[in-house]
mmCIF file of C-alpha atoms in Angstrom:
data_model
loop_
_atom_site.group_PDB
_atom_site.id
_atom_site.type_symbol
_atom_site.label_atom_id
_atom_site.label_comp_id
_atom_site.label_asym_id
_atom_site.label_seq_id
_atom_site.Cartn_x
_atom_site.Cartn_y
_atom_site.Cartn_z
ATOM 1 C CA UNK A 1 -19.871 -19.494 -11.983
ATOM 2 C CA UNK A 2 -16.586 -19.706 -13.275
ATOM 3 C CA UNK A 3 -13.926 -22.951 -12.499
ATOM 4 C CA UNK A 4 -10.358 -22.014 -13.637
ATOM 5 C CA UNK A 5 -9.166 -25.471 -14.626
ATOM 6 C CA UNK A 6 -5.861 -26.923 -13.662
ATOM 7 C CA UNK A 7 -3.610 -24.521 -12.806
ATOM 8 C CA UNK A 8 -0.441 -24.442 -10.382
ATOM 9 C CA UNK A 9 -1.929 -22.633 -7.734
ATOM 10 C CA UNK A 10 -0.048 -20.610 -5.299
ATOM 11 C CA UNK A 11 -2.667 -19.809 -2.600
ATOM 12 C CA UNK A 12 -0.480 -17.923 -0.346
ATOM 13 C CA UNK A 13 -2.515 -19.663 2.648
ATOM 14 C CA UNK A 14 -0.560 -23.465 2.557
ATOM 15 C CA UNK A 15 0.940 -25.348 0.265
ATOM 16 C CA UNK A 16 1.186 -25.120 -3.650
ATOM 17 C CA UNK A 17 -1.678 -27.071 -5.129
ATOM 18 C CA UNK A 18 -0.499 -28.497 -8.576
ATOM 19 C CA UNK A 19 -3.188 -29.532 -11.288
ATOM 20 C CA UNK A 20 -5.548 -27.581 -8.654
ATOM 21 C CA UNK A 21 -8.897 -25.819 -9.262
ATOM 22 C CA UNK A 22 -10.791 -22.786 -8.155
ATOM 23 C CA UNK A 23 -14.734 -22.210 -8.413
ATOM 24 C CA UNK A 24 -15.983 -18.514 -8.348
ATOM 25 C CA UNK A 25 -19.394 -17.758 -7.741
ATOM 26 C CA UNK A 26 -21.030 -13.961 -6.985
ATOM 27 C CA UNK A 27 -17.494 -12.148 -7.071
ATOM 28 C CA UNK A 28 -15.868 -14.676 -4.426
ATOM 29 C CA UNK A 29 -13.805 -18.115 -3.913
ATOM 30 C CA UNK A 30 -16.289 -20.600 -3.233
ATOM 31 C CA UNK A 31 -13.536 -23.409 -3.392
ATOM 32 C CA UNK A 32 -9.875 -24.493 -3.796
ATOM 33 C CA UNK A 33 -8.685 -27.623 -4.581
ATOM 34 C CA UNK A 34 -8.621 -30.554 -7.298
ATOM 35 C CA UNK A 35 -11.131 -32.248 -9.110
ATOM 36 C CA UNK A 36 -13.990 -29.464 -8.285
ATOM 37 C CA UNK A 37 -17.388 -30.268 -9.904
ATOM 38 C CA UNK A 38 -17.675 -28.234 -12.883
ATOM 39 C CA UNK A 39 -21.483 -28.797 -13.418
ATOM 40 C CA UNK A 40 -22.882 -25.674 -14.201
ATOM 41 C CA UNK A 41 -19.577 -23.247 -14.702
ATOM 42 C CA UNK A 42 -18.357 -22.026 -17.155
ATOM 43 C CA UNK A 43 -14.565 -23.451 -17.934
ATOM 44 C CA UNK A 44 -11.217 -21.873 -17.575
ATOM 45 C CA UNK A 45 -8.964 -23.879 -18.668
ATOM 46 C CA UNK A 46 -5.516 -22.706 -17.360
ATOM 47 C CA UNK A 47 -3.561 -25.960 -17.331
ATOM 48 C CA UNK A 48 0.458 -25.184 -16.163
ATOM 49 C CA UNK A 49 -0.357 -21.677 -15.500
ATOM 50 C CA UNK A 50 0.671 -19.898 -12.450
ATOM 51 C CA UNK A 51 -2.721 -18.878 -10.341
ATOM 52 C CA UNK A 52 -2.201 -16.501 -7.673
ATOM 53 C CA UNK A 53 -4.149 -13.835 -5.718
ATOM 54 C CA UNK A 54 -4.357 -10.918 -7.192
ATOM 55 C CA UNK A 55 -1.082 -8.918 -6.569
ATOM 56 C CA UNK A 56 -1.017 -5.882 -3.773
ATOM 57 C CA UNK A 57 0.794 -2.711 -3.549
ATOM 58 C CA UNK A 58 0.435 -1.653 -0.072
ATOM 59 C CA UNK A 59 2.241 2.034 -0.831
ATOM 60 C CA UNK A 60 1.024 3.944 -4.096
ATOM 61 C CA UNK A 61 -0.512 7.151 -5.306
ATOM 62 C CA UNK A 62 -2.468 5.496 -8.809
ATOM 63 C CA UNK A 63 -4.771 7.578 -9.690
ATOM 64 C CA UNK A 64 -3.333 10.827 -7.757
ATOM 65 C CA UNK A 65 -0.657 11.669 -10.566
ATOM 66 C CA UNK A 66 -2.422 11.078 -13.536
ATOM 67 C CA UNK A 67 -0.401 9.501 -16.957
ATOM 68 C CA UNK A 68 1.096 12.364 -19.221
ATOM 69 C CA UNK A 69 -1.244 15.001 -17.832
ATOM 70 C CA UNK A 70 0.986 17.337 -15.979
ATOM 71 C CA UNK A 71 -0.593 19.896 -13.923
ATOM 72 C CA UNK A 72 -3.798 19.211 -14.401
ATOM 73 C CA UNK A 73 -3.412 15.766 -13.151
ATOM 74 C CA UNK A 74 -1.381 16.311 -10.404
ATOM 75 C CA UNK A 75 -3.704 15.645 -7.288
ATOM 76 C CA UNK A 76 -1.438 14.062 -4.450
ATOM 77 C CA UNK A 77 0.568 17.320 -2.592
ATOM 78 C CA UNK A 78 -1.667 19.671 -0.923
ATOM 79 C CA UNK A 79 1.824 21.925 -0.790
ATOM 80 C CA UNK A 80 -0.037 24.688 1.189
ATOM 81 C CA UNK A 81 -0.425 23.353 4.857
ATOM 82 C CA UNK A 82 2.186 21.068 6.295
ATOM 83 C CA UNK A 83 -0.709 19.337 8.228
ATOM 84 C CA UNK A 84 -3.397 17.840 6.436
ATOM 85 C CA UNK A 85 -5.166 15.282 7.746
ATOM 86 C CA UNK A 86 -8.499 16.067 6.718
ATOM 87 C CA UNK A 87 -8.194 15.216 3.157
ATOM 88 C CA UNK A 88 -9.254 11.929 1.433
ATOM 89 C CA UNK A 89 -7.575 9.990 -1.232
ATOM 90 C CA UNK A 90 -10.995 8.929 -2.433
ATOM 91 C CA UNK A 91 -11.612 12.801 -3.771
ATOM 92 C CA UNK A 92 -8.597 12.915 -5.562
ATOM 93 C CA UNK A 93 -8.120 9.922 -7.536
ATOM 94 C CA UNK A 94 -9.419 9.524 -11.194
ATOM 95 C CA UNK A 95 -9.624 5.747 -12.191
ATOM 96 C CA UNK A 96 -10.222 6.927 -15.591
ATOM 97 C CA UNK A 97 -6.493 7.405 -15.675
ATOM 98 C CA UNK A 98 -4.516 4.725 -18.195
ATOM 99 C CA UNK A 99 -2.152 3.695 -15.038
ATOM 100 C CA UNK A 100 -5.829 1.559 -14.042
ATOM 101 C CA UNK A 101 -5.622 -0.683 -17.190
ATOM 102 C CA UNK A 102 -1.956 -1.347 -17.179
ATOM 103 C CA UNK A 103 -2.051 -2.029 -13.392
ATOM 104 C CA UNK A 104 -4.428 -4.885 -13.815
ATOM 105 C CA UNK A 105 -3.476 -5.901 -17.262
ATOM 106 C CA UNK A 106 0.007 -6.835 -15.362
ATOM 107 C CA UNK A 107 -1.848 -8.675 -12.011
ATOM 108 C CA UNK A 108 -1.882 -5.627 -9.748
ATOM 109 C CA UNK A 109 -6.010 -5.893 -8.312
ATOM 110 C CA UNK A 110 -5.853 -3.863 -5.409
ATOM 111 C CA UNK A 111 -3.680 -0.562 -4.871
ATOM 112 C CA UNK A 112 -3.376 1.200 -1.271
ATOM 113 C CA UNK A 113 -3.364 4.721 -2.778
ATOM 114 C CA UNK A 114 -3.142 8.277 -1.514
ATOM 115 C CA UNK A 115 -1.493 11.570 -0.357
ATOM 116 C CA UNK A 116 2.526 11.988 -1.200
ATOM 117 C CA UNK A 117 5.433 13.437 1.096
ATOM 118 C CA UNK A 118 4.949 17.015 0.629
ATOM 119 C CA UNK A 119 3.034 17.822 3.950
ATOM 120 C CA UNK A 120 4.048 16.229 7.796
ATOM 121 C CA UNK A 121 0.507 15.043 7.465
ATOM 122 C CA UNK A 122 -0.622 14.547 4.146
ATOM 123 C CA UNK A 123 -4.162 12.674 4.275
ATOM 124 C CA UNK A 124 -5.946 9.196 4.953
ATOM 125 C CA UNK A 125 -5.100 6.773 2.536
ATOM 126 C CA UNK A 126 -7.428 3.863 1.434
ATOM 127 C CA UNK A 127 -7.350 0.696 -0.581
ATOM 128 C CA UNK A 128 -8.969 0.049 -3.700
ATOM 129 C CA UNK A 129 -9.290 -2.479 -6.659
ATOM 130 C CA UNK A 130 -7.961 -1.317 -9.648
ATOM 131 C CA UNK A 131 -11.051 -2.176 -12.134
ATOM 132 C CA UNK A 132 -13.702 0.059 -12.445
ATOM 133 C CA UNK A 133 -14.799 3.892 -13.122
ATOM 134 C CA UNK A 134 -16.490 5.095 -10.096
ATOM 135 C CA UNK A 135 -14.004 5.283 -7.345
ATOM 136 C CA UNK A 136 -16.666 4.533 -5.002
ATOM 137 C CA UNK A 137 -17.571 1.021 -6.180
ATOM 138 C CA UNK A 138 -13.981 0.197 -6.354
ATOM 139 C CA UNK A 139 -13.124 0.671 -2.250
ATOM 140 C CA UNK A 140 -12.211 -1.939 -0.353
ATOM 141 C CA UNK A 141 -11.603 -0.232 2.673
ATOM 142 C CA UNK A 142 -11.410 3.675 3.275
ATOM 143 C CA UNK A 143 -9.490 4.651 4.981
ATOM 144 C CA UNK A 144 -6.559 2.738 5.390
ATOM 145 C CA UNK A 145 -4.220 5.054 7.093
ATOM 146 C CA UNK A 146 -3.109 8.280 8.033
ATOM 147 C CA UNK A 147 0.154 9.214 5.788
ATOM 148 C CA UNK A 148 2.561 11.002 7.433
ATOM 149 C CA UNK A 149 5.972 12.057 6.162
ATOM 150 C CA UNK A 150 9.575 12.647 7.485
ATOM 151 C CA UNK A 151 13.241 13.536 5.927
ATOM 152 C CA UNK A 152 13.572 15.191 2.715
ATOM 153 C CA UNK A 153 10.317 16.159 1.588
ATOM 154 C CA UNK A 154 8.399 18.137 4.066
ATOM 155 C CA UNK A 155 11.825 20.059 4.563
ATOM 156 C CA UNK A 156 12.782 21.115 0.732
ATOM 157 C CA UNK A 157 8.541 21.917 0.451
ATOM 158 C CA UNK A 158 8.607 24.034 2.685
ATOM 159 C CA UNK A 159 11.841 25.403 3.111
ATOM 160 C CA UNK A 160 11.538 26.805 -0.451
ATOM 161 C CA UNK A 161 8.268 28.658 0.923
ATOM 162 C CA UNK A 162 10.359 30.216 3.977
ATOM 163 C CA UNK A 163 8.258 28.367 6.017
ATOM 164 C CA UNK A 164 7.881 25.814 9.013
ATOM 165 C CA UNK A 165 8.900 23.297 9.002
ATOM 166 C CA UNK A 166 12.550 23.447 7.655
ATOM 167 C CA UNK A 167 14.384 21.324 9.767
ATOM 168 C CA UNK A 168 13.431 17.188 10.997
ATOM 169 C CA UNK A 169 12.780 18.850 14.826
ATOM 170 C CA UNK A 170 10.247 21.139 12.978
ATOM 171 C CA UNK A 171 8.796 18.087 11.587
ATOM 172 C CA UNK A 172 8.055 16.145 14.454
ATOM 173 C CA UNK A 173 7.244 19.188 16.560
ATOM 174 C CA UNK A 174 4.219 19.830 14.128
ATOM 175 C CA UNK A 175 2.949 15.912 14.597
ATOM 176 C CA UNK A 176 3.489 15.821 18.251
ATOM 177 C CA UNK A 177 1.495 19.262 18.101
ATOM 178 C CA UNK A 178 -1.196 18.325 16.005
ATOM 179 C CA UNK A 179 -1.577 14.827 17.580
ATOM 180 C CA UNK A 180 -2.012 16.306 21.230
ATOM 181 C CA UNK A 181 -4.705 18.647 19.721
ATOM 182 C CA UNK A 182 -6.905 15.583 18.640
ATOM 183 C CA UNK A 183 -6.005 14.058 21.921
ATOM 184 C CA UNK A 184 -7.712 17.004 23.441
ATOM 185 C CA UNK A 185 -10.308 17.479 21.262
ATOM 186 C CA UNK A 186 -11.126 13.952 21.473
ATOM 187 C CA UNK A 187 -11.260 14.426 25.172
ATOM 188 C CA UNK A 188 -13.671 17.371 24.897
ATOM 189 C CA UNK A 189 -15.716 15.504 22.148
ATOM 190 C CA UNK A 190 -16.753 13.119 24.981
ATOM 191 C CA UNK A 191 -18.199 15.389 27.290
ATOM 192 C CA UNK A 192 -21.792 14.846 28.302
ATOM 193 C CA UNK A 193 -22.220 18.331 28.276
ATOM 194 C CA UNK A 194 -22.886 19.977 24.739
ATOM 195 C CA UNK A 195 -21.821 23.294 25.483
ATOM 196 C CA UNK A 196 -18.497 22.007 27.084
ATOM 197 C CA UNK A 197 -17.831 20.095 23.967
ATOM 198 C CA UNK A 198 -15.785 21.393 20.819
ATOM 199 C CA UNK A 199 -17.103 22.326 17.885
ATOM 200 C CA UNK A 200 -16.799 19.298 14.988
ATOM 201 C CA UNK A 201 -13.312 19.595 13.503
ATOM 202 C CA UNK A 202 -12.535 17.506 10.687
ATOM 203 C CA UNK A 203 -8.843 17.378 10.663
ATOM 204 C CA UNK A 204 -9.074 16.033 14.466
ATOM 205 C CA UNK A 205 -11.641 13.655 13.299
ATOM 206 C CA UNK A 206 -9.606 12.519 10.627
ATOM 207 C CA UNK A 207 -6.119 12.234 13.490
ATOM 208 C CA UNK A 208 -8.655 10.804 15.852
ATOM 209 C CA UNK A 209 -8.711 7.684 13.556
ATOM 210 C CA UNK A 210 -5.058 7.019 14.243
ATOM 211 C CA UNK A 211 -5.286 7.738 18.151
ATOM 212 C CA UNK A 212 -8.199 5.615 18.621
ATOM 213 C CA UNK A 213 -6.483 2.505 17.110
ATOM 214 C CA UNK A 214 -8.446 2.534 14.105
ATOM 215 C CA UNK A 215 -5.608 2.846 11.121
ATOM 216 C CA UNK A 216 -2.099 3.386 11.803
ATOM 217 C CA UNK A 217 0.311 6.101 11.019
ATOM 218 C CA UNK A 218 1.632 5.591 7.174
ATOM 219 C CA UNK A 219 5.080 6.902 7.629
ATOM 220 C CA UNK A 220 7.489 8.085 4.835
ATOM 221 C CA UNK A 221 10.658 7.638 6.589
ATOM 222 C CA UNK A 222 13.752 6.713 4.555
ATOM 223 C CA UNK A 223 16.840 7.324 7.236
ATOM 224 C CA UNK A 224 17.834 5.357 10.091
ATOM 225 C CA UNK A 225 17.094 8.551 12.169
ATOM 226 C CA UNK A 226 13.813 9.474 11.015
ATOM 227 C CA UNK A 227 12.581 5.994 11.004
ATOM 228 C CA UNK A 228 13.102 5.773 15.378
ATOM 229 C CA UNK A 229 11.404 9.168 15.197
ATOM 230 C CA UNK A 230 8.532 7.816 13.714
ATOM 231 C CA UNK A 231 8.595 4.499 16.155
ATOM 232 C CA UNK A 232 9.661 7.844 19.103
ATOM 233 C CA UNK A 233 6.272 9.274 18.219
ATOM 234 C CA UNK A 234 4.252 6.728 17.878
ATOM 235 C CA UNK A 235 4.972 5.289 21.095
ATOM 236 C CA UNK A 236 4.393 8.551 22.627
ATOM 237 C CA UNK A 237 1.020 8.401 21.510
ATOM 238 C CA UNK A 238 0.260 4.525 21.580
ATOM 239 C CA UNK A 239 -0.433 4.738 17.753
ATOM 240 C CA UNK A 240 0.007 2.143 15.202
ATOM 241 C CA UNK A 241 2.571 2.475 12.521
ATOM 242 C CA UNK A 242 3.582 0.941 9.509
ATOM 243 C CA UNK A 243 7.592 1.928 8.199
ATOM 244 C CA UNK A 244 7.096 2.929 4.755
ATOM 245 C CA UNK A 245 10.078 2.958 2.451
ATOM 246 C CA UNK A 246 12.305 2.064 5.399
ATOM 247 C CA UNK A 247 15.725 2.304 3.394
ATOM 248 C CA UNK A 248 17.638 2.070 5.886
ATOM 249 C CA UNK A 249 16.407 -0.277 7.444
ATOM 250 C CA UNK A 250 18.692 -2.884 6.954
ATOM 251 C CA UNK A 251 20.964 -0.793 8.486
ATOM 252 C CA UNK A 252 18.756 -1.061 11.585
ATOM 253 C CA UNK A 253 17.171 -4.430 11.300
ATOM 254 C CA UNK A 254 18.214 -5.862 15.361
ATOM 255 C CA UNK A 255 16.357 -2.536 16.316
ATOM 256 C CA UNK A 256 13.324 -3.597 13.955
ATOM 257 C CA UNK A 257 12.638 -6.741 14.749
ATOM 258 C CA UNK A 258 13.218 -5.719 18.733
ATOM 259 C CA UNK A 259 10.089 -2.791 18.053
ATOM 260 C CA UNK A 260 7.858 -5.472 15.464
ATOM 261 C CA UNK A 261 6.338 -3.065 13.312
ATOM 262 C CA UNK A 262 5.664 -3.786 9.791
ATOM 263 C CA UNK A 263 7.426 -2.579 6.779
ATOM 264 C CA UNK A 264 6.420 -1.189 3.744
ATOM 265 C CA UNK A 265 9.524 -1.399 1.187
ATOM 266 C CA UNK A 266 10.457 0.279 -2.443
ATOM 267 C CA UNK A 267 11.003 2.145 -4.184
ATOM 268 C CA UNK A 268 14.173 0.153 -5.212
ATOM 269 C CA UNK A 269 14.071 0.251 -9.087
ATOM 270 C CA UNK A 270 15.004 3.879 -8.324
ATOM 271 C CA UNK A 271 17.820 6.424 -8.757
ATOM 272 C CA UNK A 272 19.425 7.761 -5.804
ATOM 273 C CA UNK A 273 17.343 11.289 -6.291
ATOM 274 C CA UNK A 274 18.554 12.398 -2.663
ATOM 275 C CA UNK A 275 20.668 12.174 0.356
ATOM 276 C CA UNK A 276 18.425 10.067 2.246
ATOM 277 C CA UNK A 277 18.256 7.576 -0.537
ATOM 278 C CA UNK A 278 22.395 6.570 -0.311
ATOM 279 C CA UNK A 279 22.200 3.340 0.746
ATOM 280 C CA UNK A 280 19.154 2.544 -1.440
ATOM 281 C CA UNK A 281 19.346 -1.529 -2.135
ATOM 282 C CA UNK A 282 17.061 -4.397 -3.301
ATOM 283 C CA UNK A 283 18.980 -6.072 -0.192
ATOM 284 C CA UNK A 284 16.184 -4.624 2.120
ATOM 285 C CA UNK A 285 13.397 -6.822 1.956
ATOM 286 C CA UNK A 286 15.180 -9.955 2.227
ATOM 287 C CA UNK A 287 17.351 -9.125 5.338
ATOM 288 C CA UNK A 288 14.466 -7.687 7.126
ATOM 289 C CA UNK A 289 11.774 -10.447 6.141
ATOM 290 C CA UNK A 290 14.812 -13.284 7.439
ATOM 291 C CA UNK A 291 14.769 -11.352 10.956
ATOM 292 C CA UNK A 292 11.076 -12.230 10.758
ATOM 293 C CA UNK A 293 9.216 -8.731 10.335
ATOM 294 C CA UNK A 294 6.518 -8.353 8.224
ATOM 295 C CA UNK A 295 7.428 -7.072 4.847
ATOM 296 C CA UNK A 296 5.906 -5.670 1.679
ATOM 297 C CA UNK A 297 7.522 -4.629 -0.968
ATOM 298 C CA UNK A 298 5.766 -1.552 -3.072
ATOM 299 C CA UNK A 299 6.468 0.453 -6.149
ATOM 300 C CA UNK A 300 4.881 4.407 -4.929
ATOM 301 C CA UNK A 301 3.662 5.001 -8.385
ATOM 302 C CA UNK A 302 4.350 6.622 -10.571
ATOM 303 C CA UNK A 303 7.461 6.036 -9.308
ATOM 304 C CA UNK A 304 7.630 3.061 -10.631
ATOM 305 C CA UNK A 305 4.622 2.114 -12.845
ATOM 306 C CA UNK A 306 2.677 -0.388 -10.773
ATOM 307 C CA UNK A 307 2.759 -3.114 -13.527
ATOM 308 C CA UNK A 308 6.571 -3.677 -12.866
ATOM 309 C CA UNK A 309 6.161 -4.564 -9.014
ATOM 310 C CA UNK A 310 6.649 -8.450 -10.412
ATOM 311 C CA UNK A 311 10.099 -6.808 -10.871
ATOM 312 C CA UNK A 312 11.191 -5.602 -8.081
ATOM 313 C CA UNK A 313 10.188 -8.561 -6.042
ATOM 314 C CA UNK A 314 12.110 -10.522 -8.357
ATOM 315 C CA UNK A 315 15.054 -8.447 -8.226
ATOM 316 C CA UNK A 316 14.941 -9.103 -4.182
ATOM 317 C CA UNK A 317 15.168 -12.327 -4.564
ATOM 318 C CA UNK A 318 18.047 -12.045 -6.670
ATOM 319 C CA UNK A 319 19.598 -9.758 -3.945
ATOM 320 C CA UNK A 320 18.947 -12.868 -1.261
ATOM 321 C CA UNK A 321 15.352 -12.811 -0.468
ATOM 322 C CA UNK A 322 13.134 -16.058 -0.338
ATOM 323 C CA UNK A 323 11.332 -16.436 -3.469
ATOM 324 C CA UNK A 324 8.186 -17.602 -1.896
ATOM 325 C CA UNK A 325 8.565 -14.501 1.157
ATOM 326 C CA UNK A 326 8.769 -12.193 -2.513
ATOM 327 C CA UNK A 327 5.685 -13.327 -3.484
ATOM 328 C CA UNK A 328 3.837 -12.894 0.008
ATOM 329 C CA UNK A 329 5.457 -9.541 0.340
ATOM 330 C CA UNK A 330 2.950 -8.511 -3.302
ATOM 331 C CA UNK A 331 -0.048 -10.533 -1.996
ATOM 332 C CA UNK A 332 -0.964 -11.840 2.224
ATOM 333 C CA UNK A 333 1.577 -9.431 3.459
ATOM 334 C CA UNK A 334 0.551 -6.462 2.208
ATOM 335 C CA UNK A 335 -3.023 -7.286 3.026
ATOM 336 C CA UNK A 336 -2.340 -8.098 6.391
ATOM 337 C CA UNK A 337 0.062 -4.545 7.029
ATOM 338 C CA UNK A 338 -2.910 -2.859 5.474
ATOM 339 C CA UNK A 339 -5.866 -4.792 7.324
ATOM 340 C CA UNK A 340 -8.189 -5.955 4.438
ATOM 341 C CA UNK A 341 -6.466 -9.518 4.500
ATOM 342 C CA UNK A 342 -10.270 -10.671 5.102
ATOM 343 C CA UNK A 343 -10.822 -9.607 1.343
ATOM 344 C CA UNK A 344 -7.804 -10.187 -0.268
ATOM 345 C CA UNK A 345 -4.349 -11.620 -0.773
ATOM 346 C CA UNK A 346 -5.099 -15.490 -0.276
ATOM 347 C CA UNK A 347 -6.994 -17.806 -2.615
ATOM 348 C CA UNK A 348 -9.453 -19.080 0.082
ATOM 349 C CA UNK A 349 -12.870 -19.847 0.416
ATOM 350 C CA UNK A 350 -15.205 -16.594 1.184
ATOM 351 C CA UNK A 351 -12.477 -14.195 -0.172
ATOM 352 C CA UNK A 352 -12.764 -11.569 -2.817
ATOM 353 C CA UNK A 353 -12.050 -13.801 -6.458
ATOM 354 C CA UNK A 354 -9.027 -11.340 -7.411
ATOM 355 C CA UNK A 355 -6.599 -13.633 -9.156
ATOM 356 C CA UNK A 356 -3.653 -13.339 -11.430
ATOM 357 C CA UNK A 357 -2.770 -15.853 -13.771
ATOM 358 C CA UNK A 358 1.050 -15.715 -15.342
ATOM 359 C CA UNK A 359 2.404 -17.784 -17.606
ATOM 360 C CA UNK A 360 4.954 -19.321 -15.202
ATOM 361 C CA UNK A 361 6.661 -17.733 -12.257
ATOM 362 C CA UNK A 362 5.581 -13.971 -12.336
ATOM 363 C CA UNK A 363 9.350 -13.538 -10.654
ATOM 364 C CA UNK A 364 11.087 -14.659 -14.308
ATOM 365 C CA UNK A 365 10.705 -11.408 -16.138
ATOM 366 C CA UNK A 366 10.204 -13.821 -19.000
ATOM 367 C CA UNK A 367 6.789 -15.043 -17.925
ATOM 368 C CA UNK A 368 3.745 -12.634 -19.079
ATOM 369 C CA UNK A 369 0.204 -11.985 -17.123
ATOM 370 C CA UNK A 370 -2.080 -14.140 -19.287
ATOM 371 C CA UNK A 371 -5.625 -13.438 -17.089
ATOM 372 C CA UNK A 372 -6.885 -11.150 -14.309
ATOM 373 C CA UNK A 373 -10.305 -11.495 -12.734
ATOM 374 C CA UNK A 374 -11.486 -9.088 -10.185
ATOM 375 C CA UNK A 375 -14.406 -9.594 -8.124
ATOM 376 C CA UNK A 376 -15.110 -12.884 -10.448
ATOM 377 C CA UNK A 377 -15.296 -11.080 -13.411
ATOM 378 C CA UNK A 378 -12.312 -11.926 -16.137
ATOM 379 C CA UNK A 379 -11.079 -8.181 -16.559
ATOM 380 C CA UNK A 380 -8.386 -9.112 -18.577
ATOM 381 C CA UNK A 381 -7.139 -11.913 -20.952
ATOM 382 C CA UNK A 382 -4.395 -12.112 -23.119
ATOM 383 C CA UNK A 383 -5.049 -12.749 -26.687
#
């Protein structure tokens, strides 16, 4: 057992407990408050430090571009199929990569990982702790989502090959194709007779996922238009979707908070690489988390190395967003756009013991992780 000892503790569930303890036990929260029994735990003492759960980024690819590798570590673009579902995060990422260590060593415990923005449908995403070196003892929940991508990327990917699609109708024509084949072959699946049914197809298993309500669409959509052709689509197909990136939105927020689907924000600590990117601003979060939609606020690493999503959430609040909706959009928000909120993203009784401890205020650039425990165990301290 393990009490951490009278910190400032931000639980992200109520209000901020001051002088506050927590007691771990077997990798979880066993209790949260003051003056906890320490008989029989070992002591943390963390007196005017800021406790927290351990930070979230709901959008990444750690682990799928590896840290000054190059080529050889380049595992997130499949850039030979517009559509593929079929593939699995899991198989490409190498938690051996450096990106692990400095992720945690800076608060970030759990990282919703996968495919990039090459294909229209790149791959299922899933959500993982950031501690470890076998990929599959480090899951949380796999998968997480189907990613699927609009704009820029698919376009310039495969218009260089001379081949579909090369224009946004080509886009959505592909995931409107490919979804009503898994909406068939679902539909043959469940036959009672064998020789009516399909043969087993793993890229409309993999879509079948997303039409049977069990993860959402992830969508890459940065422009106002190709954000309402992601809500179009899903609609069409009574799919769930999360709005990832959504840089426009704020352009679009009446129509957002009207339709209620979450959004995934960042990168913002960015240059303006591309068209679609013009009215890139750390305005975003805050004007769509005051409308009242569920925000999160991400880094898609390597764009920005994970570590610094303390920044960006900071510089949102500078740009007008509430300090205390920053720090839900790195911790409960992103757990509950992602669905492993049971686990993570609180400090409550029964949940995962994945805590960050800063200094002060994570959202002062000033203030320094000091600890991060993971599944109870104290991965990193500060010497």
């Amino acid at each position: 057992m393990i009490l951490l000892k009278n910190g400032n503790i931000y639980t992200m569930a109520g209000e901020v407990i001051e002088g506050g303890d927590i007691l771990i036990n077997d990798g979880r929260i066993v209790e949260v408050g003051r003056n906890i029994d320490p008989s029989g735990a070992e002591i943390m003492d963390v007196s005017g430090k800021f406790v927290m759960p351990g930070i979230i980024d709901a959008h990444c690819h750690l682990g799928m571009w590896e840290d000054a590798v190059g080529f050889e570590g380049d595992d997130g673009n499949e850039e030979t199929d517009p559509a593929t579902p079929h593939l699995r995060a899991i198989d490409g990422i190498n938690p051996m990569d450096r990106n692990f260590e400095e992720a945690y060593q800076g608060g970030v415990t759990t990282a919703v990982t996968g495919p990039g923005s090459a294909n229209v449908i790149g791959g299922l995403f899933t959500a993982i702790k950031t501690y470890g070196k076998r990929i599959d003892d480090m899951i949380i929940k796999d998968p997480v989502a189907l990613k699927v991508a609009f704009g820029e990327n698919p376009k310039w990917v495969y218009g260089e090959q001379k081949k579909l699609p090369r224009t946004r109708m080509a886009i959505a024509g592909i995931l409107r194709e490919e979804l009503t084949k898994a909406k068939e072959y679902m539909e043959g699946r469940a036959k009672k007779e064998d020789e009516d049914k399909p043969e087993l197809d793993l890229k409309m298993e993999a879509i079948a996922k997303a039409l049977k309500g069990e993860i959402p669409l992830k969508a890459h959509a940065h422009r106002a238009d190709d954000i309402f052709t992601a809500i179009r689509i899903a609609k069409e197909f009574n799919v769930r979707l999360t709005l990832d990136h959504c840089t426009e939105g704020h352009l679009i927020v009446d129509y957002l908070k009207e339709e209620g689907y979450p959004c995934i924000v960042g990168p913002s600590l960015s240059e303006r690489s591309k068209v679609e990117l013009k009215n890139l601003t750390f305005k975003t979060p805050g004007i769509l988390s005051k409308a009242g939609i569920l925000v999160a606020i991400m880094t898609d690493h390597p764009v920005i190395p994970l570590q610094y999503i303390t920044l960006c959430a900071s510089l949102a609040v500078r740009e007008g967003m509430d300090e205390m909706e920053a720090l839900k959009a790195i911790t409960i928000n992103p757990a509950k756009i992602v669905g492993i909120d049971d686990r993570v993203g609180s400090l409550e009784p029964g949940k995962d013991a994945d805590i960050a401890i800063f200094d002060g205020n994570p959202l002062d650039i000033r203030n320094r992780c000091y600890a991060t425990i993971i599944n109870g165990r104290i991965v990193y301290k500060r010497d």
